[in-house]
Amino acid sequence: MTMDTVSPSATTAGSGALPALFVSHGAPLFALEPGSTGPALAHWAAGLRRSHPGLRGVVIMSPHWMERGATVMTGARPATWHDFGGFPPALYALQYPAAGDPALAGRVLDLLRQAGIAAQGDAERPFDHGAWVALMHLFPQADLPVVQVALPAGAGPAEVHAMGAALRGLRAQGVLVVGSGSMTHNLREFFGGGREPAPYVVEFSRWIEAAVERGDLPALLDYRRRAPHAQRAHPTEDHFLPLFFALGAAGEGWGAEYLSREVMYGMLAMDAFALHAPAAA
């Protein structure tokens, strides 16, 4: 494992719109083995709460919830779902008891529909680990209401970007919009242990970083053709698509603040970054 994080600064300062956020949630063991990414997320989120005391909730997309179309968690008390097997018992004892927010969920549904995106609610949906593992590091007190949004099966980067864009206005209303996925996610190459980062992982991740830093949305939307090793980094797109949810929510002219460039197990890039409005970047 290598650890390469950037100490989060106070660039979250300002009373304007919240940033949008992309996080890599890694393997489920990230909940117990935070590496350097977990503390970086916690430090950043603590600064966010100080600089934006009006923070009132979180809307998050995870690839571990896929539906035929856009679907929104509407329940008031979502359960914590341990949607994995074969891990240490301590992992199954963890709970993330954040409340849901039916009113916020209703607003999310309205905004998606106003943007021409057919959407439905699900009052029974629990938090999957793509949501709660990341949130445990960001907001360990679980004191902010959370609404999870499903990744529509078969959607591509442009469709997911449109979903994030439909929710852009929530950032000015005290809602943090989060895409939780993985910068690289080729589990066929997962060997565990403290291996050095595979060269393709570094090359792909830094190409994405450069495109994010220069605000090159066309290149990012076309990453499958343009980015080096894209097919190897993501044999399927599901874990990369939440990045476009965050990009859509960020709007145009964002400024990127990288929080982590850690690589776990040699092949799981844990990149995380906040996307600020131009005046706050």
Short mmCIF file of C-alpha atoms in Angstrom, two decimals:
data_model
loop_
_atom_site.label_atom_id
_atom_site.label_comp_id
_atom_site.label_asym_id
_atom_site.label_seq_id
_atom_site.Cartn_x
_atom_site.Cartn_y
_atom_site.Cartn_z
CA MET A 1 0.00 0.00 0.00
CA THR A 2 1.20 3.50 -0.70
CA MET A 3 -0.15 6.61 0.90
CA ASP A 4 -0.26 9.87 -1.00
CA THR A 5 -2.68 12.40 0.36
CA VAL A 6 -2.87 16.13 0.23
CA SER A 7 -3.60 17.80 3.54
CA PRO A 8 -7.04 19.37 3.12
CA SER A 9 -6.92 23.12 3.38
CA ALA A 10 -9.45 25.66 4.47
CA THR A 11 -10.57 26.18 0.88
CA THR A 12 -14.00 25.02 1.92
CA ALA A 13 -14.37 28.44 3.52
CA GLY A 14 -17.20 30.63 2.44
CA SER A 15 -20.90 30.90 3.01
CA GLY A 16 -21.87 30.09 -0.59
CA ALA A 17 -22.73 26.80 -2.19
CA LEU A 18 -21.19 23.64 -0.82
CA PRO A 19 -18.67 21.82 -3.01
CA ALA A 20 -19.53 18.56 -4.72
CA LEU A 21 -17.46 15.55 -3.66
CA PHE A 22 -16.11 12.38 -5.26
CA VAL A 23 -14.76 9.66 -2.99
CA SER A 24 -13.38 6.19 -3.64
CA HIS A 25 -14.89 3.82 -1.08
CA GLY A 26 -12.46 0.98 -1.80
CA ALA A 27 -13.06 -2.48 -0.39
CA PRO A 28 -15.45 -2.97 2.55
CA LEU A 29 -12.41 -3.29 4.83
CA PHE A 30 -11.84 0.44 4.28
CA ALA A 31 -14.25 0.83 7.21
CA LEU A 32 -11.70 -0.85 9.52
CA GLU A 33 -8.47 -0.12 7.63
CA PRO A 34 -8.70 3.58 6.74
CA GLY A 35 -5.15 4.00 5.48
CA SER A 36 -4.42 7.67 4.90
CA THR A 37 -7.63 8.30 2.95
CA GLY A 38 -10.01 7.84 5.89
CA PRO A 39 -8.32 10.50 8.07
CA ALA A 40 -8.06 12.85 5.07
CA LEU A 41 -11.81 12.57 4.48
CA ALA A 42 -12.54 13.12 8.17
CA HIS A 43 -10.29 16.18 8.33
CA TRP A 44 -11.84 17.68 5.22
CA ALA A 45 -15.39 17.09 6.41
CA ALA A 46 -14.64 18.64 9.81
CA GLY A 47 -13.39 21.75 8.03
CA LEU A 48 -16.48 21.77 5.83
CA ARG A 49 -18.73 21.77 8.89
CA ARG A 50 -16.85 24.69 10.41
CA SER A 51 -16.95 26.78 7.25
CA HIS A 52 -20.51 25.83 6.24
CA PRO A 53 -22.54 25.66 9.45
CA GLY A 54 -25.68 25.45 7.32
CA LEU A 55 -24.77 21.94 6.14
CA ARG A 56 -28.01 20.03 6.62
CA GLY A 57 -27.79 16.78 4.70
CA VAL A 58 -26.11 14.50 2.18
CA VAL A 59 -27.25 13.08 -1.14
CA ILE A 60 -25.00 10.22 -2.25
CA MET A 61 -24.79 7.87 -5.24
CA SER A 62 -23.20 4.43 -4.87
CA PRO A 63 -22.69 1.79 -7.60
CA HIS A 64 -23.82 -0.88 -5.15
CA TRP A 65 -27.39 0.21 -5.72
CA MET A 66 -28.40 -0.21 -9.34
CA GLU A 67 -31.96 -0.01 -10.65
CA ARG A 68 -33.59 0.06 -14.07
CA GLY A 69 -34.05 3.80 -13.70
CA ALA A 70 -33.28 6.67 -11.36
CA THR A 71 -34.44 5.69 -7.87
CA VAL A 72 -34.25 7.64 -4.63
CA MET A 73 -34.22 6.39 -1.03
CA THR A 74 -37.28 7.86 0.67
CA GLY A 75 -37.32 6.05 4.02
CA ALA A 76 -36.91 7.88 7.33
CA ARG A 77 -34.70 5.27 9.05
CA PRO A 78 -32.58 3.33 6.54
CA ALA A 79 -30.86 0.23 7.87
CA THR A 80 -27.13 -0.46 7.48
CA TRP A 81 -26.73 -3.28 4.96
CA HIS A 82 -23.62 -5.46 5.10
CA ASP A 83 -23.82 -6.35 1.42
CA PHE A 84 -20.69 -8.51 1.25
CA GLY A 85 -19.38 -11.81 2.52
CA GLY A 86 -16.24 -13.43 3.85
CA PHE A 87 -14.92 -10.54 5.95
CA PRO A 88 -13.96 -10.37 9.67
CA PRO A 89 -16.85 -10.35 12.17
CA ALA A 90 -15.93 -6.85 13.34
CA LEU A 91 -17.01 -5.48 9.98
CA TYR A 92 -20.52 -6.89 10.34
CA ALA A 93 -20.88 -5.28 13.76
CA LEU A 94 -20.52 -1.78 12.33
CA GLN A 95 -23.63 0.35 12.00
CA TYR A 96 -24.20 3.75 10.41
CA PRO A 97 -27.41 4.98 12.07
CA ALA A 98 -27.93 8.18 10.06
CA ALA A 99 -31.52 9.19 9.52
CA GLY A 100 -33.09 9.41 6.12
CA ASP A 101 -34.89 12.57 5.01
CA PRO A 102 -38.19 11.97 3.20
CA ALA A 103 -38.61 15.71 2.53
CA LEU A 104 -35.16 15.99 0.94
CA ALA A 105 -35.82 12.78 -0.98
CA GLY A 106 -38.99 14.34 -2.34
CA ARG A 107 -37.03 17.38 -3.45
CA VAL A 108 -34.49 15.13 -5.21
CA LEU A 109 -37.31 13.33 -7.02
CA ASP A 110 -38.86 16.64 -8.07
CA LEU A 111 -35.57 17.98 -9.41
CA LEU A 112 -34.85 14.83 -11.39
CA ARG A 113 -38.31 14.83 -12.91
CA GLN A 114 -38.11 18.56 -13.72
CA ALA A 115 -34.93 17.74 -15.66
CA GLY A 116 -36.81 15.14 -17.70
CA ILE A 117 -35.36 12.18 -15.80
CA ALA A 118 -37.98 9.58 -14.83
CA ALA A 119 -37.49 8.78 -11.15
CA GLN A 120 -39.18 6.76 -8.44
CA GLY A 121 -38.85 6.42 -4.67
CA ASP A 122 -37.93 3.39 -2.56
CA ALA A 123 -38.94 3.61 1.10
CA GLU A 124 -37.33 0.27 2.05
CA ARG A 125 -33.82 0.74 0.68
CA PRO A 126 -30.97 0.37 3.24
CA PHE A 127 -27.56 2.01 3.04
CA ASP A 128 -25.16 -0.21 1.07
CA HIS A 129 -21.46 -0.22 1.86
CA GLY A 130 -20.64 2.12 -1.01
CA ALA A 131 -22.54 4.76 0.96
CA TRP A 132 -22.02 3.96 4.63
CA VAL A 133 -18.33 3.06 4.53
CA ALA A 134 -17.46 6.41 2.95
CA LEU A 135 -19.83 8.28 5.28
CA MET A 136 -18.31 6.65 8.37
CA HIS A 137 -15.07 8.47 7.58
CA LEU A 138 -16.66 11.73 6.48
CA PHE A 139 -19.27 12.10 9.20
CA PRO A 140 -18.59 9.50 11.90
CA GLN A 141 -21.24 10.96 14.21
CA ALA A 142 -23.94 9.94 11.67
CA ASP A 143 -25.79 13.11 12.67
CA LEU A 144 -26.63 14.36 9.18
CA PRO A 145 -29.62 12.94 7.28
CA VAL A 146 -28.64 11.00 4.18
CA VAL A 147 -30.54 10.27 0.98
CA GLN A 148 -29.06 7.66 -1.36
CA VAL A 149 -29.62 7.70 -5.12
CA ALA A 150 -29.37 4.59 -7.29
CA LEU A 151 -27.13 4.30 -10.32
CA PRO A 152 -29.41 3.47 -13.26
CA ALA A 153 -28.38 0.22 -14.91
CA GLY A 154 -27.14 0.83 -18.44
CA ALA A 155 -26.51 4.54 -17.90
CA GLY A 156 -23.31 6.05 -19.26
CA PRO A 157 -21.24 9.06 -18.21
CA ALA A 158 -23.51 11.63 -19.88
CA GLU A 159 -26.67 10.25 -18.28
CA VAL A 160 -25.14 10.16 -14.81
CA HIS A 161 -23.71 13.65 -15.30
CA ALA A 162 -27.23 14.86 -16.13
CA MET A 163 -28.52 13.40 -12.87
CA GLY A 164 -25.89 15.30 -10.90
CA ALA A 165 -26.61 18.47 -12.86
CA ALA A 166 -30.30 18.20 -11.99
CA LEU A 167 -29.37 18.32 -8.30
CA ARG A 168 -26.83 21.14 -8.60
CA GLY A 169 -29.06 23.65 -6.84
CA LEU A 170 -29.10 21.56 -3.66
CA ARG A 171 -25.54 22.68 -2.94
CA ALA A 172 -26.78 26.23 -2.26
CA GLN A 173 -29.37 24.79 0.13
CA GLY A 174 -26.92 23.14 2.51
CA VAL A 175 -26.82 19.71 0.88
CA LEU A 176 -23.55 17.94 0.10
CA VAL A 177 -23.79 15.95 -3.14
CA VAL A 178 -21.42 12.97 -3.18
CA GLY A 179 -20.43 10.43 -5.80
CA SER A 180 -18.99 7.34 -4.09
CA GLY A 181 -17.19 4.95 -6.42
CA SER A 182 -13.60 4.01 -7.12
CA MET A 183 -10.90 5.65 -9.20
CA THR A 184 -9.80 2.18 -10.34
CA HIS A 185 -11.69 -1.06 -9.81
CA ASN A 186 -10.31 -4.19 -11.44
CA LEU A 187 -11.05 -6.80 -8.79
CA ARG A 188 -9.65 -9.59 -10.98
CA GLU A 189 -6.25 -8.13 -10.02
CA PHE A 190 -6.98 -7.96 -6.29
CA PHE A 191 -4.29 -9.84 -4.41
CA GLY A 192 -4.40 -8.13 -1.01
CA GLY A 193 -1.39 -7.19 1.04
CA GLY A 194 0.84 -4.14 0.77
CA ARG A 195 1.78 -4.22 -2.88
CA GLU A 196 3.24 -1.29 -4.80
CA PRO A 197 0.78 0.51 -7.08
CA ALA A 198 0.49 -1.05 -10.52
CA PRO A 199 1.81 1.38 -13.16
CA TYR A 200 -1.48 1.38 -15.08
CA VAL A 201 -3.34 2.44 -11.92
CA VAL A 202 -1.10 5.46 -11.51
CA GLU A 203 -1.22 6.40 -15.20
CA PHE A 204 -5.01 6.22 -15.37
CA SER A 205 -5.56 8.07 -12.10
CA ARG A 206 -3.19 10.90 -12.94
CA TRP A 207 -4.73 11.30 -16.42
CA ILE A 208 -8.12 11.71 -14.76
CA GLU A 209 -6.65 14.14 -12.24
CA ALA A 210 -5.15 16.28 -15.01
CA ALA A 211 -8.48 16.39 -16.84
CA VAL A 212 -10.32 17.29 -13.63
CA GLU A 213 -7.78 19.99 -12.80
CA ARG A 214 -8.18 21.68 -16.18
CA GLY A 215 -11.96 21.28 -16.15
CA ASP A 216 -11.99 19.21 -19.34
CA LEU A 217 -15.46 17.71 -19.18
CA PRO A 218 -15.49 16.50 -22.83
CA ALA A 219 -12.33 14.46 -22.22
CA LEU A 220 -13.73 13.01 -19.02
CA LEU A 221 -17.01 12.05 -20.64
CA ASP A 222 -14.98 10.31 -23.36
CA TYR A 223 -12.53 8.73 -20.90
CA ARG A 224 -13.25 5.24 -22.21
CA ARG A 225 -11.49 6.12 -25.48
CA ARG A 226 -9.04 8.77 -24.31
CA ALA A 227 -7.73 7.74 -20.90
CA PRO A 228 -4.77 5.32 -20.77
CA HIS A 229 -5.68 1.81 -19.59
CA ALA A 230 -9.36 2.73 -19.13
CA GLN A 231 -10.59 -0.78 -19.93
CA ARG A 232 -8.14 -2.36 -17.51
CA ALA A 233 -8.83 0.18 -14.78
CA HIS A 234 -12.59 -0.39 -15.16
CA PRO A 235 -13.58 -3.64 -16.87
CA THR A 236 -17.12 -2.42 -16.15
CA GLU A 237 -18.03 1.23 -15.68
CA ASP A 238 -20.21 1.05 -12.59
CA HIS A 239 -17.60 2.14 -10.02
CA PHE A 240 -16.39 5.05 -12.14
CA LEU A 241 -19.78 6.51 -13.01
CA PRO A 242 -20.44 8.20 -9.62
CA LEU A 243 -17.58 10.55 -10.54
CA PHE A 244 -19.90 12.03 -13.17
CA PHE A 245 -22.64 12.47 -10.59
CA ALA A 246 -20.23 14.71 -8.65
CA LEU A 247 -19.08 16.51 -11.81
CA GLY A 248 -22.66 17.22 -12.81
CA ALA A 249 -23.48 18.59 -9.38
CA ALA A 250 -20.37 20.79 -9.47
CA GLY A 251 -21.50 22.74 -12.53
CA GLU A 252 -19.01 24.59 -14.71
CA GLY A 253 -15.69 26.20 -13.92
CA TRP A 254 -15.04 24.15 -10.82
CA GLY A 255 -11.81 24.23 -8.84
CA ALA A 256 -10.53 20.83 -7.72
CA GLU A 257 -9.12 20.11 -4.26
CA TYR A 258 -7.53 16.67 -4.12
CA LEU A 259 -7.88 14.95 -0.75
CA SER A 260 -6.23 11.60 -1.47
CA ARG A 261 -4.17 9.77 -4.06
CA GLU A 262 -3.63 6.65 -2.00
CA VAL A 263 -3.50 3.24 -3.70
CA MET A 264 -4.55 0.18 -1.70
CA TYR A 265 -3.60 -3.42 -2.54
CA GLY A 266 -1.67 -2.26 -5.59
CA MET A 267 -4.80 -1.80 -7.73
CA LEU A 268 -7.48 0.15 -5.84
CA ALA A 269 -6.87 3.86 -6.35
CA MET A 270 -8.57 5.70 -3.48
CA ASP A 271 -8.63 9.15 -5.08
CA ALA A 272 -10.98 11.66 -3.50
CA PHE A 273 -11.50 15.28 -4.44
CA ALA A 274 -13.84 18.19 -3.79
CA LEU A 275 -15.12 20.39 -6.60
CA HIS A 276 -15.64 24.00 -5.56
CA ALA A 277 -17.52 26.79 -7.27
CA PRO A 278 -15.13 29.17 -9.06
CA ALA A 279 -15.27 31.86 -6.37
CA ALA A 280 -14.34 29.33 -3.67
CA ALA A 281 -11.62 27.48 -5.60
#
